[in-house]
PDB file of C-alpha atoms in Angstrom:
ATOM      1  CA  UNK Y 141     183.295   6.090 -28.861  1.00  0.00           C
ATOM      2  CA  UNK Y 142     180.205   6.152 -26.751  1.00  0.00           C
ATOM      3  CA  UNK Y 143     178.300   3.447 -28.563  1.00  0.00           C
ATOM      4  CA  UNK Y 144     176.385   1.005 -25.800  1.00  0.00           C
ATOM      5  CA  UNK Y 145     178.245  -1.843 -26.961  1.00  0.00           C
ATOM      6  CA  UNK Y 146     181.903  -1.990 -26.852  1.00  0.00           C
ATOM      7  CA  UNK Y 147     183.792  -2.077 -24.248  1.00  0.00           C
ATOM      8  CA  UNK Y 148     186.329   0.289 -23.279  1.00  0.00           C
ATOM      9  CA  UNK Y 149     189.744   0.156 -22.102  1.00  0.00           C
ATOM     10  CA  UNK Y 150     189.374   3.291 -20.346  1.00  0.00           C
ATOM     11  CA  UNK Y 151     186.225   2.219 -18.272  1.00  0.00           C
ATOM     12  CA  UNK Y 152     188.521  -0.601 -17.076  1.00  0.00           C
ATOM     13  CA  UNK Y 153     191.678   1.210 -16.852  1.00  0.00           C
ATOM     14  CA  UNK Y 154     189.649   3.235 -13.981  1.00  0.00           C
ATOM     15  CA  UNK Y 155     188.235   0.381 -12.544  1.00  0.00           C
ATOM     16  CA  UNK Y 156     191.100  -1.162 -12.136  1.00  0.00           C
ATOM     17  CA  UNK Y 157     192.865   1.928 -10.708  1.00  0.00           C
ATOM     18  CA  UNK Y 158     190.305   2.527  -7.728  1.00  0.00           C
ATOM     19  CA  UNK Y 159     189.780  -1.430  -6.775  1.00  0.00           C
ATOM     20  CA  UNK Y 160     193.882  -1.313  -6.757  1.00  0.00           C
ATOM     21  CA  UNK Y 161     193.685   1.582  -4.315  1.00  0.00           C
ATOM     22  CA  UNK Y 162     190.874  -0.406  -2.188  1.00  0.00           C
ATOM     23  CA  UNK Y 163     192.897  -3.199  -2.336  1.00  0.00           C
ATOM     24  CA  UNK Y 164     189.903  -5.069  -3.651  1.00  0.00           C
ATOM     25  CA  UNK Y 165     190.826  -6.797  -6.648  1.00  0.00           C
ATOM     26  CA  UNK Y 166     189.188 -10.638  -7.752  1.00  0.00           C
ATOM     27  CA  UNK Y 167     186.183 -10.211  -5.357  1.00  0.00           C
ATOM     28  CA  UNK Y 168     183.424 -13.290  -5.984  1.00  0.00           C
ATOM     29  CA  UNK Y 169     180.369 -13.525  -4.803  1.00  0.00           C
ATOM     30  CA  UNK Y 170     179.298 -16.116  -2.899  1.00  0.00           C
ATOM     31  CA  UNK Y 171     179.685 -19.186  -4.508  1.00  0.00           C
ATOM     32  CA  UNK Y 172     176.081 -20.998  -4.148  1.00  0.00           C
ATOM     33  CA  UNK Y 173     173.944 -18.850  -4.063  1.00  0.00           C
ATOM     34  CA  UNK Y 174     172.912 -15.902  -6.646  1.00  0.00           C
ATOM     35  CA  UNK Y 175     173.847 -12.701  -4.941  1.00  0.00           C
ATOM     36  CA  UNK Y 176     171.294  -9.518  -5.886  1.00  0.00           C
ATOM     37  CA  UNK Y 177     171.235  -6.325  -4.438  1.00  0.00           C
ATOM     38  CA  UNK Y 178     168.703  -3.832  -4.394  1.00  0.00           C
ATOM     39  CA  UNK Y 179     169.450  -0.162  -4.003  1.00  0.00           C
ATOM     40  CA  UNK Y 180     167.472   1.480  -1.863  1.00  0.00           C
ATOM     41  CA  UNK Y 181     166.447   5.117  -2.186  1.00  0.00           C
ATOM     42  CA  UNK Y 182     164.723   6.181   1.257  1.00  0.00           C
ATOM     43  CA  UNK Y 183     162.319   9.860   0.418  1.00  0.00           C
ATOM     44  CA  UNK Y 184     164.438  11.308   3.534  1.00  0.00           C
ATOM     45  CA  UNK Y 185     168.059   9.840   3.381  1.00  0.00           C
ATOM     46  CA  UNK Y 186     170.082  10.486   6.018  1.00  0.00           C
ATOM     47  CA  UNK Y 187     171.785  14.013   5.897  1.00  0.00           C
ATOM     48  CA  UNK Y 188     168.099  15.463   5.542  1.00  0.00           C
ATOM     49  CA  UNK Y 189     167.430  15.243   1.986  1.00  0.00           C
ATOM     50  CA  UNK Y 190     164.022  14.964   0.545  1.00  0.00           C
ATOM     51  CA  UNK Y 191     164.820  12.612  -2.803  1.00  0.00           C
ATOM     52  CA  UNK Y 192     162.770  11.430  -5.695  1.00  0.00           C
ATOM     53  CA  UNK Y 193     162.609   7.844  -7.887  1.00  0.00           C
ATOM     54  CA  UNK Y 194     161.725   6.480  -4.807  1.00  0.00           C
ATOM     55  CA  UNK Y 195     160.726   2.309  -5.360  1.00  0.00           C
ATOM     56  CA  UNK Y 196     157.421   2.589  -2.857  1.00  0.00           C
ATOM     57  CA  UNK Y 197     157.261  -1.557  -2.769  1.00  0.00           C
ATOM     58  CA  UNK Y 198     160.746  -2.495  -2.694  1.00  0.00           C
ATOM     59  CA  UNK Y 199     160.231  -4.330   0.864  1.00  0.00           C
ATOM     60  CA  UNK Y 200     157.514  -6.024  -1.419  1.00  0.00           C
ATOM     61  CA  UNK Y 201     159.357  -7.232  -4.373  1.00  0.00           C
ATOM     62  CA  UNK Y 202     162.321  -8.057  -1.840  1.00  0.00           C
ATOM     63  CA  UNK Y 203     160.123 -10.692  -0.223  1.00  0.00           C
ATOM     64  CA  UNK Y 204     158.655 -12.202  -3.083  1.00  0.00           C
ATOM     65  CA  UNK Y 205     162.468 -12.670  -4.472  1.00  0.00           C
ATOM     66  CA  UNK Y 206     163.054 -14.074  -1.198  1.00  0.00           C
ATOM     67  CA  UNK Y 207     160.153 -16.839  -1.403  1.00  0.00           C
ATOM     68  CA  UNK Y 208     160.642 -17.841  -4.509  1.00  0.00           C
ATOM     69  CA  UNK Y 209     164.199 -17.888  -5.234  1.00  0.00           C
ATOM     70  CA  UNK Y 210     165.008 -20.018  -2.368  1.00  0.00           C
ATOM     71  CA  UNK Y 211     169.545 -20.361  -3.924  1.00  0.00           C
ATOM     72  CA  UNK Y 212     169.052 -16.104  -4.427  1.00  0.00           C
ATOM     73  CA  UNK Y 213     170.839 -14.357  -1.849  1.00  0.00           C
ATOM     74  CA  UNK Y 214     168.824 -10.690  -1.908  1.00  0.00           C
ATOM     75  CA  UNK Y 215     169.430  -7.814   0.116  1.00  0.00           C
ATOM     76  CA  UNK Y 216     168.406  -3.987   0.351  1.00  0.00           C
ATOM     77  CA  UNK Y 217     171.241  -1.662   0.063  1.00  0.00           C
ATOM     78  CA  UNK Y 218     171.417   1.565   1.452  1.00  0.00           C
ATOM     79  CA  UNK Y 219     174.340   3.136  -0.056  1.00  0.00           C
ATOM     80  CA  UNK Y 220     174.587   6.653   1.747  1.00  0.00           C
ATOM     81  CA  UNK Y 221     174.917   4.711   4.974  1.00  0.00           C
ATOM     82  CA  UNK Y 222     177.889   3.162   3.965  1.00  0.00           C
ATOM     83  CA  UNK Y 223     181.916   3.775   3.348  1.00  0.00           C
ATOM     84  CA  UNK Y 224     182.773   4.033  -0.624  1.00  0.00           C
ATOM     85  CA  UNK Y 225     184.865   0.882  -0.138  1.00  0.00           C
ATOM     86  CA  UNK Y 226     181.834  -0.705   1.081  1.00  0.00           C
ATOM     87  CA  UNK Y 227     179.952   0.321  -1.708  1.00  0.00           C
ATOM     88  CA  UNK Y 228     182.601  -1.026  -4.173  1.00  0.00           C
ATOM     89  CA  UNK Y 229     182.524  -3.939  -2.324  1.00  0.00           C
ATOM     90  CA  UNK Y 230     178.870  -4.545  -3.169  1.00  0.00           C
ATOM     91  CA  UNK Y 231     178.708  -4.180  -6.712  1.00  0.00           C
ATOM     92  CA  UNK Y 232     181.978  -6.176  -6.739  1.00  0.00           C
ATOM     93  CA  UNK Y 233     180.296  -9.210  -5.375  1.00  0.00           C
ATOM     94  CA  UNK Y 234     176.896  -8.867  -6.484  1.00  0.00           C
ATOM     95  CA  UNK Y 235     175.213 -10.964  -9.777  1.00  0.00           C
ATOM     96  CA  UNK Y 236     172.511  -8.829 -10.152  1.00  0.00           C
ATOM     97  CA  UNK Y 237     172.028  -4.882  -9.296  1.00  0.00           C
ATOM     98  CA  UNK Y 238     168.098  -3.569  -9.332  1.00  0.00           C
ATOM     99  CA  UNK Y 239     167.842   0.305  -9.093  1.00  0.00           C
ATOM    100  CA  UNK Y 240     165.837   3.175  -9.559  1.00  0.00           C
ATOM    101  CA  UNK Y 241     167.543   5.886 -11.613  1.00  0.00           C
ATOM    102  CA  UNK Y 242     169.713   7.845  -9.707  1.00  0.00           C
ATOM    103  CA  UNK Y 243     173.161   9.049  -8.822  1.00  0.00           C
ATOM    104  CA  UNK Y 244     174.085   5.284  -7.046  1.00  0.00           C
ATOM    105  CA  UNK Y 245     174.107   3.603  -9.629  1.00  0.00           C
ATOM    106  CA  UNK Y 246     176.734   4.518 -11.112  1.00  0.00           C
ATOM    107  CA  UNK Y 247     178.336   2.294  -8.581  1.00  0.00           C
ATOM    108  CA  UNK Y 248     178.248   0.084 -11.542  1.00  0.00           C
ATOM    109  CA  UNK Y 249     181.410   0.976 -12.901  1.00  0.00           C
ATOM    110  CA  UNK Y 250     182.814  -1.102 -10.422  1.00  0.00           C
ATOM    111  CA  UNK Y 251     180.746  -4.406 -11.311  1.00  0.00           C
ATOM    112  CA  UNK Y 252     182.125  -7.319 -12.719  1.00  0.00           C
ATOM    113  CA  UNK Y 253     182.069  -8.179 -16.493  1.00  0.00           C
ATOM    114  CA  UNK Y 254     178.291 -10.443 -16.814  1.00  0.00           C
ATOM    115  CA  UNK Y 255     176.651  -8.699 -14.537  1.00  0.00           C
ATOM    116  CA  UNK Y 256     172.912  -8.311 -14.650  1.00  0.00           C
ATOM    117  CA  UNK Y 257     171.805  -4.256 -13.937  1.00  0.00           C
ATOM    118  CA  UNK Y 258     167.975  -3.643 -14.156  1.00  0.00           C
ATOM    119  CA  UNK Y 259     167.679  -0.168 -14.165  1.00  0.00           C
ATOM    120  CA  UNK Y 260     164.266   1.203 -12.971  1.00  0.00           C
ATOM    121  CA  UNK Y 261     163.308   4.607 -14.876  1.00  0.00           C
ATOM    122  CA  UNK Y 262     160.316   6.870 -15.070  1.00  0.00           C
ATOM    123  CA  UNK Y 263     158.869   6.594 -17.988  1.00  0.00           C
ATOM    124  CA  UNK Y 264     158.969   9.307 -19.746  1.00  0.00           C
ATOM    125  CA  UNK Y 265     162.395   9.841 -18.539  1.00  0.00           C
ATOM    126  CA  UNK Y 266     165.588   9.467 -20.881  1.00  0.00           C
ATOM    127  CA  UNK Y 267     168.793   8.470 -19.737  1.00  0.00           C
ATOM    128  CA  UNK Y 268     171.101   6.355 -21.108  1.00  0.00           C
ATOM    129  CA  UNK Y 269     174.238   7.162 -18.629  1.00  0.00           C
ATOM    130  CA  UNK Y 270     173.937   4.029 -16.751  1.00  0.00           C
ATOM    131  CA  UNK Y 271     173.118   1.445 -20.297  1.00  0.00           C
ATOM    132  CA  UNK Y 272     176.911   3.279 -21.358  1.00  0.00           C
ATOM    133  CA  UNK Y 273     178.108   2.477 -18.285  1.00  0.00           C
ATOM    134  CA  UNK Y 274     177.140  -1.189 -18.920  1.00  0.00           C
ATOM    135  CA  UNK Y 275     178.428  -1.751 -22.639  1.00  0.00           C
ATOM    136  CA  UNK Y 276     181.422   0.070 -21.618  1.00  0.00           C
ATOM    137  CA  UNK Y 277     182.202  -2.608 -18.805  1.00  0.00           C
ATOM    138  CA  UNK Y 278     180.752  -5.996 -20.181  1.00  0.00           C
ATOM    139  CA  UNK Y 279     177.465  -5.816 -17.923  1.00  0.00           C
ATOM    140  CA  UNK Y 280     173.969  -7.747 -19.448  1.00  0.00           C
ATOM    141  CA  UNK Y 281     172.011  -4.511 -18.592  1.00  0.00           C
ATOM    142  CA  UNK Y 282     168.044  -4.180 -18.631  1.00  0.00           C
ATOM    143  CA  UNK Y 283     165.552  -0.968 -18.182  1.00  0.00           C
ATOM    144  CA  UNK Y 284     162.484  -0.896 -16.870  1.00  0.00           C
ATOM    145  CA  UNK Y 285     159.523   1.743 -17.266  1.00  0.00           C
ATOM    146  CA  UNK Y 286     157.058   0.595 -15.907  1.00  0.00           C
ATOM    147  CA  UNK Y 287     154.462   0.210 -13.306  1.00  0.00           C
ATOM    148  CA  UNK Y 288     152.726   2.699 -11.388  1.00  0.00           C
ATOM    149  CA  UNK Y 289     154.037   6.312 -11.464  1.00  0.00           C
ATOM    150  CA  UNK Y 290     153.472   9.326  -8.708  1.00  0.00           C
ATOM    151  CA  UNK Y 291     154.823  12.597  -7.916  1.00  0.00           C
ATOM    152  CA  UNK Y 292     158.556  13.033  -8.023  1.00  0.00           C
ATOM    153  CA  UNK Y 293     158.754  10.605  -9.900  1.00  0.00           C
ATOM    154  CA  UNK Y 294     158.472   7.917  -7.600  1.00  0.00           C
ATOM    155  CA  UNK Y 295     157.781   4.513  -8.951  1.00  0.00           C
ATOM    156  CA  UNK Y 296     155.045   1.022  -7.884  1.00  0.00           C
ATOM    157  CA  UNK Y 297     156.584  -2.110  -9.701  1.00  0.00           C
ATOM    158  CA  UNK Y 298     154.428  -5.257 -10.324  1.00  0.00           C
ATOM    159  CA  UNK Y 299     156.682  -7.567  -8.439  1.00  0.00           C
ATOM    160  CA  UNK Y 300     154.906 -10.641 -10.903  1.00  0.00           C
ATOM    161  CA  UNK Y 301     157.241  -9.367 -13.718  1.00  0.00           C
ATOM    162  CA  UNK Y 302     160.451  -9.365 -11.619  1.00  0.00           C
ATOM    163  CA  UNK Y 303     159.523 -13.150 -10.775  1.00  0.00           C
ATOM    164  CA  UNK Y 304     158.988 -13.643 -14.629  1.00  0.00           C
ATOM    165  CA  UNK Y 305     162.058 -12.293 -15.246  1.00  0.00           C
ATOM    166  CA  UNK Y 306     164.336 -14.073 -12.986  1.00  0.00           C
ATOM    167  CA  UNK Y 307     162.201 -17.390 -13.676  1.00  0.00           C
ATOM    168  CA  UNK Y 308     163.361 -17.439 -17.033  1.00  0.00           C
ATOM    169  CA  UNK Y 309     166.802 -15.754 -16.151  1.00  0.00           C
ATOM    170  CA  UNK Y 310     168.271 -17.922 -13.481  1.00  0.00           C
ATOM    171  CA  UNK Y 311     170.178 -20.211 -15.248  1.00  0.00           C
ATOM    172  CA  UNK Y 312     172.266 -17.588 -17.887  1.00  0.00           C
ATOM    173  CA  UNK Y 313     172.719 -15.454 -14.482  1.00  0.00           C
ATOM    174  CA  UNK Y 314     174.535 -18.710 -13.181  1.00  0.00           C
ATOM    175  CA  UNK Y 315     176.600 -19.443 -16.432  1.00  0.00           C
ATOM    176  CA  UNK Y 316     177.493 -16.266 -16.359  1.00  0.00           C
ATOM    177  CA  UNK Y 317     178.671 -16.003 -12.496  1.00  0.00           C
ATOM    178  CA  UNK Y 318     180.622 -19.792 -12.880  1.00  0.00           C
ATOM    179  CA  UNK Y 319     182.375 -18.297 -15.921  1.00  0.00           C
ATOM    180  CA  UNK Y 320     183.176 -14.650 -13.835  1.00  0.00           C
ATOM    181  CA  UNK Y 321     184.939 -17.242 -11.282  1.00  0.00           C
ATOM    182  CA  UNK Y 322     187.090 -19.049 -13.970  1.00  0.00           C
ATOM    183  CA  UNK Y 323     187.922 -16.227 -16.325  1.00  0.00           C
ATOM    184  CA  UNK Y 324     188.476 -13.311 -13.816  1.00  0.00           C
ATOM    185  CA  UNK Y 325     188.137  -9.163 -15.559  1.00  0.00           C
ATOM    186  CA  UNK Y 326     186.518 -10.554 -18.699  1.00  0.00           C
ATOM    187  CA  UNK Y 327     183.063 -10.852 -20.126  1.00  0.00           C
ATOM    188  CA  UNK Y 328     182.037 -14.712 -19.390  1.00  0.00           C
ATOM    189  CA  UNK Y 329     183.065 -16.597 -22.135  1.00  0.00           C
ATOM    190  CA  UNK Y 330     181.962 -20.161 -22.669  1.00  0.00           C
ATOM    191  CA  UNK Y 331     178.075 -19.316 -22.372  1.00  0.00           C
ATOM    192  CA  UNK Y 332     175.229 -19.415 -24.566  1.00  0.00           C
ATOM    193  CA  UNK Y 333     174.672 -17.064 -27.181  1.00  0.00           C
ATOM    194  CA  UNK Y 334     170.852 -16.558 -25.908  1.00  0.00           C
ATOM    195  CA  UNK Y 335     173.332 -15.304 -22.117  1.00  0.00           C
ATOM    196  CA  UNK Y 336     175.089 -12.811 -23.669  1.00  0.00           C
ATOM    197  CA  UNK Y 337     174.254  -8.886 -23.287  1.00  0.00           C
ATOM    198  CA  UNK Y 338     170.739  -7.858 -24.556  1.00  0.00           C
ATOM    199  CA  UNK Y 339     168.788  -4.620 -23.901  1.00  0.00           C
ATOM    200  CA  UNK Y 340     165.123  -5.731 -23.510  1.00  0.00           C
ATOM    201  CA  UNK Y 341     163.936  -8.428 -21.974  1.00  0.00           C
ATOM    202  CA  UNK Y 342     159.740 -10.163 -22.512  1.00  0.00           C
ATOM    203  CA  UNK Y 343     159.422 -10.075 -18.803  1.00  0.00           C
ATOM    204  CA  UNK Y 344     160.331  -6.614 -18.551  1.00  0.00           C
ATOM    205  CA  UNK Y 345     158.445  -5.180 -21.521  1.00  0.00           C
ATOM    206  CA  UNK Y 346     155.804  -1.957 -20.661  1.00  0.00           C
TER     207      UNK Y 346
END
């Protein structure tokens, strides 16, 4: 059953399987402070590839995140630059993922249940892999479409709807990280019914 919206037992089975083997089971975040990582997609990574869905004002959206979400911990990931345990390590102790399409993010798999994906897409493009991924393993995931577009699909984002977005966010992203902490490998319970998984979001609308 491939429906957005139930979880499945295998999803976790195979989560649980590979953190097992990392030896990276009950992860947290940090415990203040709301952790989000953005994955970075460079145009030349660094075995030589040319790639496309590039975000051309990540550094920009970073930095407004970073002055005006002064309890946000934010950071740029570069994920072929790091070991695959590092990786799982990431998305294991991150509360929110933000990422263009692409094959990285389906890092995801190895989030924990409540939380937050924004996935960044082209838009015209349509891909529901990584949404799948998300109602399969108890995420609160979001797409985005828009912005400015240019060749290769590479992507401008107006940083002002991020700030919306986060602004009116905050405080279900922090339910649901205190419940993560209490109720370990299941969704959140014992938050509001406005903080549980949705697919669109005002702030993000095109």
């Amino acid at each position: 059953d491939w429906s957005c919206d139930k979880k499945s037992s295998l999803v976790i089975q195979f989560q649980n399987f590979v953190l097992s083997r990392y030896g990276l089971e009950n992860l947290k975040s940090d415990d203040d402070k709301i952790v989000i990582s953005v994955i970075s997609r460079s145009k030349k990574n660094i075995h030589g590839r040319t790639l496309n869905r590039v975000l051309k004002n990540e550094d920009e959206l970073i930095q407004t995140l970073r002055e005006n979400f002064q309890n946000f911990y934010i950071k740029k990931v570069e994920l072929e630059s790091i070991t695959m345990e590092e990786q799982i390590r990431v998305f294991q102790t991150t509360d929110v993922i933000i990422g263009m399409h692409g094959a990285g993010m389906a890092n995801i798999i190895f989030s924990r249940p409540g939380t937050t994906v924004i996935e960044i897409l082209p838009r015209n493009k349509r891909r529901y892999s990584f949404k799948r991924i998300s109602g399969h393993s108890g995420l609160r995931y979001y797409e985005y479409r828009g912005g400015l577009e240019f060749p290769q699909e590479d992507k401008s984002v107006p940083v002002e709807r991020f700030k919306c977005f986060f602004q009116s966010e905050e405080s279900c992203i922090r339910q649901r990280k205190n419940s993560a902490v209490t109720n370990p490998g299941s969704y959140p319970d014992g938050v509001d019914e406005k903080c549980k998984p949705a697919e669109t979001h005002n702030c993000l609308m095109t």
